[in-house]
Short mmCIF file of N, CA, C and O in Angstrom, two decimals:
data_model
loop_
_atom_site.label_atom_id
_atom_site.label_comp_id
_atom_site.label_asym_id
_atom_site.label_seq_id
_atom_site.Cartn_x
_atom_site.Cartn_y
_atom_site.Cartn_z
N MET A 149 39.21 114.50 98.13
CA MET A 149 37.85 114.24 98.54
C MET A 149 37.76 112.81 99.07
O MET A 149 38.46 111.92 98.59
N TYR A 150 36.87 112.62 100.03
CA TYR A 150 36.73 111.33 100.71
C TYR A 150 35.27 110.89 100.72
O TYR A 150 34.37 111.72 100.57
N GLN A 151 35.09 109.61 100.94
CA GLN A 151 33.74 109.06 101.07
C GLN A 151 33.72 108.09 102.24
O GLN A 151 34.63 107.27 102.41
N LEU A 152 32.67 108.19 103.04
CA LEU A 152 32.48 107.23 104.12
C LEU A 152 32.15 105.87 103.52
O LEU A 152 31.69 105.78 102.38
N THR A 153 32.36 104.81 104.28
CA THR A 153 32.04 103.46 103.82
C THR A 153 31.10 102.81 104.83
O THR A 153 30.83 103.36 105.90
N GLN A 154 30.61 101.64 104.52
CA GLN A 154 29.76 100.90 105.44
C GLN A 154 30.55 100.38 106.64
O GLN A 154 29.98 100.08 107.67
N GLY A 155 31.85 100.28 106.50
CA GLY A 155 32.71 99.80 107.58
C GLY A 155 33.39 100.95 108.31
O GLY A 155 32.91 102.08 108.32
N ASP A 156 34.54 100.67 108.90
CA ASP A 156 35.28 101.67 109.66
C ASP A 156 36.25 102.48 108.80
O ASP A 156 36.78 103.48 109.26
N SER A 157 36.50 102.06 107.59
CA SER A 157 37.49 102.74 106.78
C SER A 157 36.86 103.91 106.02
O SER A 157 35.64 104.04 105.92
N ILE A 158 37.72 104.76 105.49
CA ILE A 158 37.35 105.93 104.69
C ILE A 158 37.92 105.71 103.30
O ILE A 158 39.07 105.27 103.16
N LEU A 159 37.15 106.01 102.28
CA LEU A 159 37.63 105.87 100.91
C LEU A 159 38.16 107.21 100.43
O LEU A 159 37.46 108.22 100.45
N ARG A 160 39.44 107.22 100.02
CA ARG A 160 40.02 108.42 99.41
C ARG A 160 39.75 108.30 97.92
O ARG A 160 40.23 107.38 97.25
N LEU A 161 38.99 109.21 97.38
CA LEU A 161 38.52 109.10 96.00
C LEU A 161 39.61 109.35 94.95
O LEU A 161 39.50 108.87 93.84
N SER A 162 40.64 110.08 95.31
CA SER A 162 41.67 110.40 94.32
C SER A 162 42.40 109.15 93.82
O SER A 162 42.83 109.10 92.67
N ASP A 163 42.54 108.15 94.69
CA ASP A 163 43.23 106.92 94.27
C ASP A 163 42.51 105.64 94.69
O ASP A 163 43.06 104.56 94.60
N ASN A 164 41.27 105.80 95.17
CA ASN A 164 40.45 104.66 95.62
C ASN A 164 41.13 103.85 96.73
O ASN A 164 40.94 102.64 96.82
N ALA A 165 41.89 104.54 97.57
CA ALA A 165 42.55 103.87 98.70
C ALA A 165 41.62 103.89 99.90
O ALA A 165 40.97 104.90 100.19
N TYR A 166 41.55 102.76 100.58
CA TYR A 166 40.78 102.66 101.82
C TYR A 166 41.71 102.98 102.99
O TYR A 166 42.77 102.36 103.14
N ILE A 167 41.30 103.94 103.78
CA ILE A 167 42.12 104.41 104.90
C ILE A 167 41.51 103.87 106.19
O ILE A 167 40.33 104.12 106.46
N PRO A 168 42.28 103.14 106.97
CA PRO A 168 41.73 102.60 108.22
C PRO A 168 41.51 103.69 109.26
O PRO A 168 42.21 104.72 109.26
N ASN A 169 40.55 103.45 110.13
CA ASN A 169 40.27 104.38 111.23
C ASN A 169 41.32 104.13 112.31
O ASN A 169 41.08 103.45 113.29
N ASP A 170 42.50 104.70 112.08
CA ASP A 170 43.65 104.46 112.97
C ASP A 170 44.41 105.77 113.12
O ASP A 170 45.04 106.25 112.16
N PRO A 171 44.37 106.37 114.32
CA PRO A 171 45.07 107.64 114.53
C PRO A 171 46.56 107.56 114.23
O PRO A 171 47.19 108.58 113.96
N GLY A 172 47.13 106.38 114.25
CA GLY A 172 48.54 106.23 113.93
C GLY A 172 48.82 106.23 112.44
O GLY A 172 49.96 106.31 112.01
N ASN A 173 47.80 106.16 111.63
CA ASN A 173 47.96 106.11 110.17
C ASN A 173 48.04 107.53 109.63
O ASN A 173 47.18 108.37 109.90
N ARG A 174 49.08 107.79 108.85
CA ARG A 174 49.31 109.13 108.30
C ARG A 174 48.14 109.58 107.42
O ARG A 174 47.69 110.72 107.49
N ASP A 175 47.63 108.68 106.59
CA ASP A 175 46.52 109.04 105.71
C ASP A 175 45.27 109.39 106.52
O ASP A 175 44.52 110.29 106.15
N TYR A 176 45.06 108.68 107.61
CA TYR A 176 43.90 108.97 108.46
C TYR A 176 44.06 110.35 109.12
O TYR A 176 43.09 111.10 109.21
N ARG A 177 45.26 110.66 109.53
CA ARG A 177 45.50 111.99 110.13
C ARG A 177 45.26 113.09 109.10
O ARG A 177 44.69 114.14 109.41
N GLU A 178 45.65 112.84 107.85
CA GLU A 178 45.40 113.81 106.78
C GLU A 178 43.89 113.97 106.56
O GLU A 178 43.40 115.09 106.34
N TYR A 179 43.17 112.87 106.64
CA TYR A 179 41.72 112.92 106.51
C TYR A 179 41.12 113.77 107.63
O TYR A 179 40.27 114.64 107.38
N LEU A 180 41.57 113.56 108.89
CA LEU A 180 41.06 114.34 110.02
C LEU A 180 41.37 115.83 109.85
O LEU A 180 40.53 116.69 110.16
N GLN A 181 42.54 116.13 109.31
CA GLN A 181 42.91 117.52 109.04
C GLN A 181 41.98 118.11 107.99
O GLN A 181 41.51 119.25 108.12
N TRP A 182 41.69 117.35 106.97
CA TRP A 182 40.78 117.77 105.90
C TRP A 182 39.40 118.09 106.49
O TRP A 182 38.77 119.08 106.12
N ILE A 183 38.92 117.26 107.42
CA ILE A 183 37.64 117.48 108.10
C ILE A 183 37.72 118.78 108.92
O ILE A 183 36.79 119.59 108.90
N GLU A 184 38.83 118.97 109.66
CA GLU A 184 39.00 120.18 110.48
C GLU A 184 38.98 121.44 109.64
O GLU A 184 38.62 122.51 110.13
N GLU A 185 39.37 121.32 108.37
CA GLU A 185 39.37 122.48 107.48
C GLU A 185 37.96 122.81 106.98
O GLU A 185 37.79 123.72 106.17
N GLY A 186 36.98 122.06 107.46
CA GLY A 186 35.59 122.36 107.10
C GLY A 186 35.02 121.53 105.98
O GLY A 186 33.92 121.80 105.50
N ASN A 187 35.76 120.54 105.54
CA ASN A 187 35.28 119.68 104.47
C ASN A 187 34.36 118.59 105.03
O ASN A 187 34.43 118.22 106.20
N THR A 188 33.55 118.05 104.16
CA THR A 188 32.63 116.98 104.54
C THR A 188 32.77 115.83 103.54
O THR A 188 32.69 116.06 102.33
N PRO A 189 32.96 114.62 104.04
CA PRO A 189 33.06 113.48 103.11
C PRO A 189 31.70 113.15 102.51
O PRO A 189 30.66 113.49 103.07
N LEU A 190 31.74 112.51 101.38
CA LEU A 190 30.50 112.01 100.78
C LEU A 190 29.94 110.93 101.70
O LEU A 190 30.70 110.21 102.38
N PRO A 191 28.62 110.77 101.74
CA PRO A 191 28.06 109.71 102.58
C PRO A 191 28.40 108.34 102.03
O PRO A 191 28.71 108.18 100.84
N ALA A 192 28.29 107.35 102.88
CA ALA A 192 28.52 105.97 102.45
C ALA A 192 27.43 105.56 101.47
O ALA A 192 26.26 105.94 101.64
N PRO A 193 27.78 104.81 100.44
CA PRO A 193 26.73 104.33 99.54
C PRO A 193 25.83 103.36 100.30
O PRO A 193 26.27 102.71 101.25
N PRO A 194 24.58 103.27 99.90
CA PRO A 194 23.70 102.33 100.59
C PRO A 194 24.18 100.90 100.36
O PRO A 194 24.79 100.59 99.33
N PRO A 195 23.93 100.03 101.33
CA PRO A 195 24.33 98.65 101.13
C PRO A 195 23.53 98.03 99.99
O PRO A 195 22.40 98.47 99.72
N PRO A 196 24.09 97.06 99.31
CA PRO A 196 23.33 96.43 98.22
C PRO A 196 22.11 95.72 98.79
O PRO A 196 22.11 95.28 99.94
N PRO A 197 21.06 95.62 97.98
CA PRO A 197 19.89 94.90 98.48
C PRO A 197 20.24 93.43 98.71
O PRO A 197 21.13 92.89 98.05
N PRO A 198 19.55 92.79 99.63
CA PRO A 198 19.84 91.38 99.87
C PRO A 198 19.52 90.55 98.62
O PRO A 198 18.61 90.88 97.86
N ALA A 199 20.27 89.51 98.44
CA ALA A 199 20.07 88.63 97.29
C ALA A 199 18.78 87.84 97.46
O ALA A 199 18.40 87.50 98.58
N PRO A 200 18.10 87.55 96.35
CA PRO A 200 16.91 86.70 96.45
C PRO A 200 17.27 85.37 97.09
O PRO A 200 18.30 84.78 96.79
N ASP A 201 16.41 84.91 97.98
CA ASP A 201 16.64 83.66 98.70
C ASP A 201 15.41 82.77 98.54
O ASP A 201 14.45 82.85 99.32
N TYR A 202 15.45 81.95 97.50
CA TYR A 202 14.31 81.09 97.19
C TYR A 202 14.11 80.00 98.24
O TYR A 202 12.99 79.56 98.47
N PHE A 203 15.18 79.58 98.89
CA PHE A 203 15.05 78.57 99.95
C PHE A 203 14.22 79.12 101.11
O PHE A 203 13.31 78.45 101.60
N THR A 204 14.56 80.31 101.56
CA THR A 204 13.82 80.92 102.67
C THR A 204 12.37 81.19 102.27
O THR A 204 11.45 80.95 103.07
N PHE A 205 12.16 81.67 101.05
CA PHE A 205 10.79 81.86 100.58
C PHE A 205 10.01 80.56 100.67
O PHE A 205 8.91 80.52 101.22
N TRP A 206 10.57 79.50 100.12
CA TRP A 206 9.87 78.22 100.07
C TRP A 206 9.61 77.68 101.48
O TRP A 206 8.50 77.22 101.78
N GLU A 207 10.62 77.73 102.33
CA GLU A 207 10.44 77.25 103.71
C GLU A 207 9.38 78.06 104.43
O GLU A 207 8.59 77.52 105.20
N SER A 208 9.33 79.35 104.18
CA SER A 208 8.31 80.21 104.81
C SER A 208 6.92 79.88 104.27
O SER A 208 5.96 79.79 105.03
N LEU A 209 6.82 79.72 102.96
CA LEU A 209 5.52 79.44 102.35
C LEU A 209 4.96 78.09 102.82
O LEU A 209 3.76 77.97 103.07
N LEU A 210 5.83 77.09 102.94
CA LEU A 210 5.37 75.76 103.34
C LEU A 210 4.68 75.75 104.70
O LEU A 210 3.85 74.88 104.97
N GLN A 211 4.99 76.71 105.54
CA GLN A 211 4.45 76.76 106.90
C GLN A 211 3.13 77.54 106.99
O GLN A 211 2.62 77.73 108.08
N THR A 212 2.60 77.96 105.86
CA THR A 212 1.42 78.83 105.89
C THR A 212 0.14 78.08 105.55
O THR A 212 0.15 77.02 104.90
N SER A 213 -0.98 78.67 105.95
CA SER A 213 -2.27 78.14 105.54
C SER A 213 -2.48 78.41 104.05
O SER A 213 -3.26 77.70 103.39
N ALA A 214 -1.81 79.40 103.48
CA ALA A 214 -1.90 79.66 102.04
C ALA A 214 -1.41 78.44 101.26
O ALA A 214 -2.06 78.01 100.29
N TYR A 215 -0.30 77.88 101.68
CA TYR A 215 0.21 76.68 101.00
C TYR A 215 -0.74 75.51 101.20
O TYR A 215 -1.01 74.75 100.26
N GLN A 216 -1.26 75.36 102.40
CA GLN A 216 -2.22 74.28 102.65
C GLN A 216 -3.46 74.46 101.79
O GLN A 216 -4.04 73.47 101.30
N SER A 217 -3.87 75.69 101.57
CA SER A 217 -5.02 75.97 100.71
C SER A 217 -4.72 75.58 99.26
O SER A 217 -5.58 75.01 98.58
N ILE A 218 -3.51 75.86 98.80
CA ILE A 218 -3.12 75.45 97.44
C ILE A 218 -3.21 73.93 97.33
O ILE A 218 -3.76 73.39 96.37
N ARG A 219 -2.66 73.24 98.32
CA ARG A 219 -2.70 71.76 98.31
C ARG A 219 -4.14 71.24 98.31
O ARG A 219 -4.48 70.36 97.53
N THR A 220 -4.95 71.79 99.17
CA THR A 220 -6.34 71.33 99.28
C THR A 220 -7.10 71.59 97.98
O THR A 220 -7.82 70.71 97.49
N GLN A 221 -6.92 72.76 97.42
CA GLN A 221 -7.63 73.10 96.18
C GLN A 221 -7.10 72.32 94.98
O GLN A 221 -7.82 72.11 94.01
N SER A 222 -5.86 71.88 95.06
CA SER A 222 -5.28 71.09 93.96
C SER A 222 -5.96 69.75 93.79
O SER A 222 -5.99 69.19 92.69
N VAL A 223 -6.51 69.22 94.87
CA VAL A 223 -7.18 67.92 94.81
C VAL A 223 -8.45 68.00 93.96
O VAL A 223 -8.75 67.08 93.21
N GLY A 224 -9.17 69.10 94.05
CA GLY A 224 -10.45 69.20 93.37
C GLY A 224 -10.44 69.99 92.08
O GLY A 224 -11.48 70.10 91.44
N SER A 225 -9.30 70.53 91.69
CA SER A 225 -9.25 71.37 90.50
C SER A 225 -8.03 71.02 89.66
O SER A 225 -6.89 71.18 90.13
N LEU A 226 -8.29 70.57 88.43
CA LEU A 226 -7.18 70.27 87.53
C LEU A 226 -6.36 71.53 87.23
O LEU A 226 -5.13 71.48 87.18
N LEU A 227 -7.04 72.68 87.07
CA LEU A 227 -6.34 73.92 86.80
C LEU A 227 -5.40 74.27 87.97
O LEU A 227 -4.23 74.60 87.75
N MET A 228 -5.90 74.16 89.20
CA MET A 228 -5.05 74.47 90.36
C MET A 228 -3.92 73.46 90.48
O MET A 228 -2.79 73.82 90.78
N ASN A 229 -4.22 72.20 90.22
CA ASN A 229 -3.19 71.16 90.31
C ASN A 229 -2.08 71.44 89.31
O ASN A 229 -0.89 71.37 89.65
N THR A 230 -2.45 71.78 88.09
CA THR A 230 -1.46 72.07 87.06
C THR A 230 -0.66 73.33 87.42
O THR A 230 0.57 73.35 87.30
N ALA A 231 -1.36 74.37 87.86
CA ALA A 231 -0.69 75.63 88.22
C ALA A 231 0.26 75.41 89.40
O ALA A 231 1.39 75.91 89.39
N ALA A 232 -0.20 74.66 90.41
CA ALA A 232 0.65 74.41 91.59
C ALA A 232 1.86 73.57 91.21
O ALA A 232 2.97 73.83 91.71
N THR A 233 1.66 72.58 90.37
CA THR A 233 2.78 71.73 89.94
C THR A 233 3.83 72.56 89.21
O THR A 233 5.04 72.43 89.47
N GLU A 234 3.39 73.43 88.31
CA GLU A 234 4.33 74.29 87.58
C GLU A 234 5.04 75.24 88.54
O GLU A 234 6.26 75.43 88.45
N PHE A 235 4.29 75.83 89.47
CA PHE A 235 4.87 76.75 90.46
C PHE A 235 5.94 76.04 91.28
O PHE A 235 7.05 76.55 91.44
N ILE A 236 5.63 74.85 91.76
CA ILE A 236 6.60 74.10 92.58
C ILE A 236 7.85 73.77 91.76
O ILE A 236 8.97 73.89 92.26
N ALA A 237 7.65 73.38 90.50
CA ALA A 237 8.80 73.06 89.65
C ALA A 237 9.67 74.30 89.40
O ALA A 237 10.90 74.22 89.46
N LEU A 238 9.03 75.43 89.14
CA LEU A 238 9.78 76.66 88.88
C LEU A 238 10.55 77.13 90.11
O LEU A 238 11.69 77.58 90.01
N ILE A 239 9.94 77.01 91.29
CA ILE A 239 10.64 77.38 92.52
C ILE A 239 11.79 76.40 92.78
O ILE A 239 12.86 76.80 93.23
N GLY A 240 11.58 75.13 92.45
CA GLY A 240 12.67 74.16 92.57
C GLY A 240 13.85 74.55 91.70
O GLY A 240 15.01 74.50 92.14
N ASP A 241 13.58 74.95 90.46
CA ASP A 241 14.66 75.42 89.57
C ASP A 241 15.33 76.66 90.15
O ASP A 241 16.55 76.79 90.11
N ALA A 242 14.52 77.57 90.69
CA ALA A 242 15.07 78.80 91.27
C ALA A 242 15.97 78.49 92.45
O ALA A 242 17.03 79.11 92.62
N LYS A 243 15.58 77.53 93.28
CA LYS A 243 16.41 77.15 94.43
C LYS A 243 17.74 76.56 93.97
O LYS A 243 18.72 76.61 94.70
N MET A 244 17.76 76.02 92.77
CA MET A 244 19.00 75.45 92.21
C MET A 244 19.80 76.50 91.44
O MET A 244 20.76 76.18 90.76
N GLY A 245 19.37 77.77 91.55
CA GLY A 245 20.13 78.85 90.92
C GLY A 245 19.69 79.19 89.52
O GLY A 245 20.37 79.92 88.81
N ARG A 246 18.53 78.69 89.10
CA ARG A 246 18.05 78.95 87.75
C ARG A 246 16.64 79.55 87.77
O ARG A 246 15.70 78.95 87.26
N PRO A 247 16.50 80.74 88.35
CA PRO A 247 15.16 81.34 88.37
C PRO A 247 14.78 81.87 86.99
O PRO A 247 15.58 82.51 86.32
N ILE A 248 13.58 81.56 86.57
CA ILE A 248 13.03 82.12 85.34
C ILE A 248 11.94 83.08 85.79
O ILE A 248 10.78 82.70 85.94
N GLU A 249 12.34 84.31 86.06
CA GLU A 249 11.48 85.27 86.74
C GLU A 249 10.14 85.51 86.05
O GLU A 249 9.10 85.50 86.71
N PRO A 250 10.10 85.70 84.72
CA PRO A 250 8.78 85.93 84.10
C PRO A 250 7.85 84.71 84.26
O PRO A 250 6.66 84.87 84.49
N ALA A 251 8.41 83.52 84.16
CA ALA A 251 7.60 82.31 84.31
C ALA A 251 7.12 82.15 85.75
O ALA A 251 5.98 81.74 86.00
N ILE A 252 7.98 82.47 86.71
CA ILE A 252 7.58 82.39 88.12
C ILE A 252 6.46 83.39 88.39
O ILE A 252 5.47 83.07 89.05
N GLN A 253 6.61 84.61 87.90
CA GLN A 253 5.57 85.62 88.12
C GLN A 253 4.24 85.15 87.53
O GLN A 253 3.20 85.22 88.19
N LEU A 254 4.26 84.66 86.31
CA LEU A 254 3.04 84.16 85.67
C LEU A 254 2.46 82.99 86.46
O LEU A 254 1.25 82.89 86.65
N SER A 255 3.32 82.13 86.95
CA SER A 255 2.88 80.97 87.72
C SER A 255 2.20 81.41 89.03
O SER A 255 1.17 80.85 89.42
N ILE A 256 2.77 82.38 89.70
CA ILE A 256 2.15 82.91 90.93
C ILE A 256 0.76 83.43 90.62
O ILE A 256 -0.22 83.11 91.30
N LEU A 257 0.65 84.24 89.58
CA LEU A 257 -0.65 84.81 89.22
C LEU A 257 -1.65 83.73 88.81
O LEU A 257 -2.83 83.83 89.12
N THR A 258 -1.16 82.68 88.13
CA THR A 258 -2.04 81.59 87.73
C THR A 258 -2.56 80.83 88.95
O THR A 258 -3.75 80.51 89.04
N VAL A 259 -1.68 80.54 89.90
CA VAL A 259 -2.10 79.86 91.13
C VAL A 259 -3.15 80.70 91.85
O VAL A 259 -4.19 80.19 92.27
N LEU A 260 -2.89 82.00 91.97
CA LEU A 260 -3.81 82.86 92.71
C LEU A 260 -5.15 83.01 92.00
O LEU A 260 -6.20 83.11 92.65
N SER A 261 -5.14 83.02 90.67
CA SER A 261 -6.41 83.15 89.94
C SER A 261 -7.14 81.82 89.82
O SER A 261 -8.37 81.80 89.66
N ALA A 262 -6.42 80.71 89.94
CA ALA A 262 -7.06 79.39 89.85
C ALA A 262 -7.78 79.01 91.14
O ALA A 262 -8.64 78.14 91.14
N GLY A 263 -7.42 79.66 92.22
CA GLY A 263 -8.00 79.29 93.51
C GLY A 263 -8.71 80.44 94.19
O GLY A 263 -8.84 81.54 93.65
N THR A 264 -9.15 80.14 95.38
CA THR A 264 -9.80 81.13 96.24
C THR A 264 -8.96 81.25 97.50
O THR A 264 -8.68 80.23 98.16
N PHE A 265 -8.58 82.47 97.83
CA PHE A 265 -7.70 82.70 98.98
C PHE A 265 -8.26 83.83 99.84
O PHE A 265 -8.79 84.81 99.32
N THR A 266 -8.11 83.67 101.13
CA THR A 266 -8.52 84.72 102.05
C THR A 266 -7.47 85.83 102.05
O THR A 266 -6.34 85.63 101.58
N GLU A 267 -7.84 86.97 102.58
CA GLU A 267 -6.88 88.07 102.72
C GLU A 267 -5.70 87.63 103.59
O GLU A 267 -4.55 87.98 103.31
N ALA A 268 -5.98 86.85 104.63
CA ALA A 268 -4.91 86.38 105.52
C ALA A 268 -3.95 85.47 104.76
O ALA A 268 -2.73 85.54 104.96
N GLU A 269 -4.47 84.62 103.88
CA GLU A 269 -3.60 83.73 103.09
C GLU A 269 -2.76 84.52 102.10
O GLU A 269 -1.58 84.23 101.90
N LEU A 270 -3.35 85.54 101.50
CA LEU A 270 -2.58 86.39 100.58
C LEU A 270 -1.49 87.14 101.34
O LEU A 270 -0.37 87.28 100.83
N LEU A 271 -1.79 87.57 102.55
CA LEU A 271 -0.78 88.22 103.37
C LEU A 271 0.33 87.24 103.73
O LEU A 271 1.51 87.62 103.72
N GLU A 272 0.00 85.99 104.01
CA GLU A 272 1.02 84.98 104.29
C GLU A 272 1.94 84.78 103.08
O GLU A 272 3.16 84.68 103.22
N PHE A 273 1.34 84.74 101.89
CA PHE A 273 2.13 84.58 100.66
C PHE A 273 3.06 85.77 100.50
O PHE A 273 4.26 85.60 100.21
N GLN A 274 2.52 86.98 100.71
CA GLN A 274 3.35 88.18 100.60
C GLN A 274 4.47 88.18 101.63
O GLN A 274 5.60 88.55 101.34
N THR A 275 4.16 87.74 102.84
CA THR A 275 5.16 87.68 103.91
C THR A 275 6.28 86.70 103.54
O THR A 275 7.45 86.96 103.82
N ALA A 276 5.93 85.59 102.90
CA ALA A 276 6.95 84.64 102.44
C ALA A 276 7.83 85.27 101.37
O ALA A 276 9.05 85.07 101.35
N LEU A 277 7.23 86.05 100.47
CA LEU A 277 8.03 86.76 99.46
C LEU A 277 9.01 87.71 100.13
O LEU A 277 10.19 87.78 99.74
N VAL A 278 8.55 88.44 101.13
CA VAL A 278 9.41 89.38 101.85
C VAL A 278 10.54 88.62 102.56
O VAL A 278 11.70 89.03 102.50
N ALA A 279 10.20 87.50 103.20
CA ALA A 279 11.22 86.73 103.92
C ALA A 279 12.34 86.27 103.00
O ALA A 279 13.50 86.21 103.39
N GLY A 280 11.99 85.95 101.75
CA GLY A 280 12.99 85.51 100.79
C GLY A 280 13.58 86.63 99.95
O GLY A 280 14.30 86.38 98.99
N HIS A 281 13.26 87.87 100.30
CA HIS A 281 13.74 89.05 99.54
C HIS A 281 13.30 88.96 98.08
O HIS A 281 14.04 89.36 97.17
N LEU A 282 12.10 88.46 97.87
CA LEU A 282 11.57 88.33 96.51
C LEU A 282 10.48 89.36 96.22
O LEU A 282 9.99 89.42 95.09
N ASP A 283 10.11 90.15 97.21
CA ASP A 283 9.01 91.09 97.04
C ASP A 283 9.30 92.21 96.05
O ASP A 283 8.38 92.83 95.53
N ALA A 284 10.56 92.46 95.76
CA ALA A 284 10.91 93.46 94.75
C ALA A 284 10.87 92.86 93.34
O ALA A 284 10.91 93.59 92.35
N ILE A 285 10.78 91.53 93.27
CA ILE A 285 10.80 90.84 91.98
C ILE A 285 9.39 90.42 91.57
O ILE A 285 9.01 90.56 90.40
N TYR A 286 8.62 89.91 92.53
CA TYR A 286 7.32 89.32 92.23
C TYR A 286 6.20 90.08 92.93
O TYR A 286 6.39 90.62 94.01
N THR A 287 5.05 90.07 92.30
CA THR A 287 3.86 90.71 92.85
C THR A 287 2.72 89.70 92.87
O THR A 287 2.71 88.74 92.09
N LEU A 288 1.78 89.94 93.75
CA LEU A 288 0.61 89.06 93.82
C LEU A 288 -0.54 89.60 92.99
O LEU A 288 -1.62 89.01 92.96
N GLU A 289 -0.32 90.70 92.31
CA GLU A 289 -1.34 91.31 91.48
C GLU A 289 -0.85 91.43 90.05
O GLU A 289 0.32 91.71 89.81
N ALA A 290 -1.77 91.23 89.13
CA ALA A 290 -1.43 91.38 87.72
C ALA A 290 -1.15 92.85 87.42
O ALA A 290 -1.82 93.73 87.96
N PRO A 291 -0.15 93.12 86.59
CA PRO A 291 0.11 94.53 86.24
C PRO A 291 -1.06 95.11 85.48
O PRO A 291 -1.75 94.41 84.72
N GLU A 292 -1.30 96.41 85.69
CA GLU A 292 -2.38 97.06 84.98
C GLU A 292 -1.99 97.25 83.52
O GLU A 292 -0.87 97.57 83.20
N SER A 293 -2.97 97.05 82.64
CA SER A 293 -2.71 97.16 81.20
C SER A 293 -2.74 98.58 80.73
O SER A 293 -3.40 99.41 81.16
#
């Protein structure tokens, strides 16, 4: 039995050997014969999801009016200033390879609840999460109880 791969090679499952797509290769010819006999290889496994990229998230967020709104609201609100400071510190740790996901999630929710944001600003924040492949980890809404 065989399995397709994301590349050009074929995986032979009996011994986990990768067979190159080369008509001169004996194993590849055996694979083609196996196909001619009516067999079908297993599909290629899906590629792994992209790794979280806190740098890209942060660079994307910095360019938004959502971030400018956080900064502006931080001047007039101690709660927003504290929440934003914690959020920035946690993202800094994450960029250094030490993400504390529950704390970051709570920090995001605290920033959003401490301030007032337009739908467009929330969309910008969500777009930054997507750009950094963080949208599967973090949400902009509190989980339902």
